[in-house]
Amino acid sequence: GAVAQAGWLELLGARGVLREIDALGVQVRLDTVEPGGHFWPRRITALWDILLRHESKAEIWITHTGHANAGAHDRAQIRAFLETMDAPVQRFYWYSAQDRDESEATGLFDLRGAPRLLARMLAEGGPVRLRELLALSQRGRSHNGKGVALITGGAGFIGTNLAARLLGEGRNVRILDNLCRPGTETNLRWLANQFGERIEFRLADVRDRLALRDAVADATEVFHLAAQVAVTSSLVDPLHDFDINGRGTLNLLEELRRLDKPPPLLFTSTNKVYGGLDDLPLVVNDTRYELADPDLRRRGIDESRPIAFCSPYGCSKGASDQYVLDFARTFHLPAAVLRMSCIYGPHQFGTEDQGWVAHFARQALARQPIVIYGDGRQVRDILFVEDLVDALLLARDHIDGLRGHAFNMGGGPRNTVSLRELLAELGRMHNRPPEVRYENWRASDQRYYVSDVARFQAATGWAPRTSVTEGLERMHEWLLAQRPSPAVPERGRVAL
Ligand SMILES: NC(=O)c1ccc[n+]([C@@H]2O[C@H](COP(=O)([O-])OP(=O)(O)OC[C@H]3O[C@@H](n4cnc5c(N)ncnc54)[C@H](O)[C@@H]3O)[C@@H](O)[C@H]2O)c1
């Protein structure tokens, strides 16, 4: 490849060399140039001019380009890729398919082989999908002075349900999400179709402080949901887990602390902050574990239980939970924490790693086997997502009384289910028992967890309204509506 310097090219042209070459190579890493786009047209058009003037038939190739993305810059990487696709050249070489070392995060896949958003979107829908995504992330930036609720992780399961409720009430909603979880783009498209311009989407990462600064500036309330959500993934890569959950939350807190009048902040913590609860004597029957202490069984676990972080996920969420409470104390942020048990419902793209109720329901519907880790007698109090949305909004409304406190949140003792019991319920719904395989227990899995929600109830008047049976039916309806109609090949699909 030749060096794309206009002066050199003119000289090569004047000496007749350009008529003898087949291709001219250009190489620039796009993260090293001024952001703002239109880099290639400006650069390449000038080269075509020179080639034409010297009657050269050479092609122009971009022999090396790319955009570094150590995690927080998916949008910039996607833009750079699309701009390169549109460059007026015969071919381009993108650097690289996979990262080779930590300092060169330019790959479509990271060092662990996980696809970056660019790779996932390309594989799922080609450049069409990438363009759609960028178009979505440019919508709805004016709120007519009415204020906007910020939801980090708002394209996820809980975020989508919360956004839909707020939008349904006529509010403006800003979602900040890096779409790292498969299924989130489906949620986002659904929200955009339902609610039009009042939904604003920012394809950004909570590790990017400036993106957060901009997002909180005019927010009237903040729901911080974005997180690395799986215990299993946290065991594989604890640093990655901490970076998103720990540093991401602290980033947000710091940006809120800068504001003259910080808006209410609600943080979605987890029951995992209480550890394995191994000291609680249990009895076991055919389908479930139960607490031996009848009084505790009737009430559930309350907030006086000492915190005992277990698993990297437990540690990173627990640290964030404590930071939020401390920022409320030390810097007077109007912030509160909900320590949540298992939430389930529509828009949940549950997997084996997280979102087990939705995962079981999806597998049962698709007649696929379900793997149970442990003996399946583990008990949880499950909470239908609409009830959680009620709780989040009540927490916002009562923030002056709730600030600086953490509240256990779940279906409570009246909405408990063991894995075995859920399988039986799904079997009844489908008139056929799901196929099940048993594997070893997973690290730090609680045998029993049921929330005592009395403290939150007393403070806000909230109570769960949806029974397990009704909630499962509503999730089932959503799953049915999700089933793909007979496949239509998508245009622009590419193989990776
Ligand atoms: N679902 C549950 O049962 C449950 C239980 C306890 C706590 N929680 C907490 O509730 C919150 C929401 O959970 P969910 O079930 O909706 O999960 P989810 O995975 O559906 O949603 C999380 C969202 O965060 C986004 N995200 C992840 N990393 C990000 C990053 N670095 N920057 C920006 N966005 C990022 C994801 O793309 C996703 O849209 C999480 O904080 C989770 O820890 C959930």
Coordinates of C-alpha atoms and ligand atoms in Angstrom, one line a residue, residues 71-72 120 152-161 175-185 187 202-208 224-230 240 243-245 248 267-272 313 317 338-344 347-349 354-356 383 385 388 409, ligand 1:
G71 CA -15.7 -1.6 27.0
A72 CA -17.4 1.8 27.2
R120 CA -23.5 -9.2 17.9
T152 CA -29.7 3.2 33.6
G153 CA -30.1 -0.4 32.2
G154 CA -33.5 0.7 31.0
A155 CA -33.5 -1.6 28.0
G156 CA -33.3 -4.6 30.3
F157 CA -36.1 -6.6 31.8
I158 CA -37.0 -4.4 34.8
G159 CA -36.0 -1.2 33.1
T160 CA -38.4 -1.9 30.2
N161 CA -41.3 -2.5 32.4
I175 CA -32.7 5.1 28.9
L176 CA -28.9 4.8 29.2
D177 CA -27.9 1.3 28.3
N178 CA -25.0 -0.4 26.5
L179 CA -27.3 -3.2 25.3
C180 CA -24.8 -5.8 26.3
R181 CA -27.5 -8.3 27.2
P182 CA -29.1 -10.1 24.2
G183 CA -32.8 -9.2 23.9
T184 CA -32.4 -5.7 25.1
E185 CA -32.5 -4.3 21.6
N187 CA -37.1 -4.3 24.3
R202 CA -28.5 6.8 24.9
L203 CA -26.2 3.9 23.8
A204 CA -23.7 4.4 26.6
D205 CA -22.0 2.7 29.4
V206 CA -22.0 3.4 33.1
R207 CA -18.2 3.1 33.0
D208 CA -18.3 6.3 31.0
H224 CA -30.0 2.8 38.6
L225 CA -30.6 -0.7 37.2
A226 CA -27.6 -1.2 34.8
A227 CA -25.5 -4.0 36.1
Q228 CA -23.6 -7.2 35.3
V229 CA -26.4 -9.3 36.7
A230 CA -25.1 -12.9 36.8
H240 CA -15.3 -7.0 34.7
D243 CA -16.0 -2.4 36.9
I244 CA -19.6 -2.3 35.9
N245 CA -21.3 -2.8 39.2
G248 CA -20.3 2.2 37.4
F267 CA -30.8 1.5 43.4
T268 CA -31.7 -2.1 42.7
S269 CA -29.6 -4.2 45.1
T270 CA -30.0 -7.9 45.7
N271 CA -30.8 -10.5 48.5
K272 CA -27.3 -11.8 47.7
Y313 CA -21.5 -10.4 42.2
K317 CA -23.6 -5.3 44.3
L338 CA -34.2 -2.1 47.3
R339 CA -32.6 -5.5 48.1
M340 CA -34.5 -7.6 45.6
S341 CA -35.3 -11.3 45.5
C342 CA -36.4 -12.9 42.2
I343 CA -38.3 -10.7 39.9
Y344 CA -40.1 -12.2 36.8
H347 CA -39.6 -8.6 28.7
Q348 CA -37.4 -10.9 30.6
F349 CA -34.8 -12.7 28.4
Q354 CA -29.9 -15.1 35.4
G355 CA -33.7 -14.9 35.3
W356 CA -34.5 -18.5 36.1
L383 CA -42.3 -11.0 42.6
V385 CA -42.4 -7.2 37.8
L388 CA -41.8 -4.2 41.6
M409 CA -38.2 -6.5 48.3
Ligands
LIG1 N1 -34.2 -9.7 37.9 C1 -34.0 -10.0 39.2 O1 -34.5 -11.0 39.7 C2 -33.1 -9.2 40.0 C3 -32.9 -9.5 41.4 C4 -32.1 -8.7 42.2 C5 -31.5 -7.6 41.7 N2 -31.7 -7.3 40.3 C6 -31.0 -6.1 39.9 O2 -32.0 -5.3 39.1 C7 -31.3 -4.7 38.0 C8 -32.0 -5.0 36.7 O3 -32.0 -6.4 36.5 P1 -32.7 -7.0 35.3 O4 -33.3 -8.3 35.7 O5 -33.6 -6.1 34.6 O6 -31.5 -7.4 34.4 P2 -31.2 -7.1 32.8 O7 -29.9 -7.8 32.5 O8 -32.4 -7.4 32.0 O9 -31.0 -5.5 32.8 C9 -29.7 -4.9 33.0 C10 -29.5 -3.9 31.9 O10 -28.3 -3.2 32.2 C11 -27.6 -3.1 30.9 N3 -26.2 -3.0 31.2 C12 -25.3 -3.9 31.6 N4 -24.1 -3.4 31.8 C13 -24.2 -2.1 31.4 C14 -23.2 -1.1 31.4 N5 -21.9 -1.3 31.7 N6 -23.6 0.2 31.0 C15 -24.9 0.4 30.7 N7 -25.8 -0.6 30.7 C16 -25.5 -1.8 31.1 C17 -27.9 -4.3 30.1 O11 -27.8 -4.1 28.7 C18 -29.4 -4.5 30.5 O12 -30.2 -3.8 29.7 C19 -29.8 -5.1 38.1 O13 -29.1 -4.1 38.8 C20 -29.9 -6.4 38.9 O14 -28.7 -6.6 39.6 C21 -32.5 -8.0 39.5

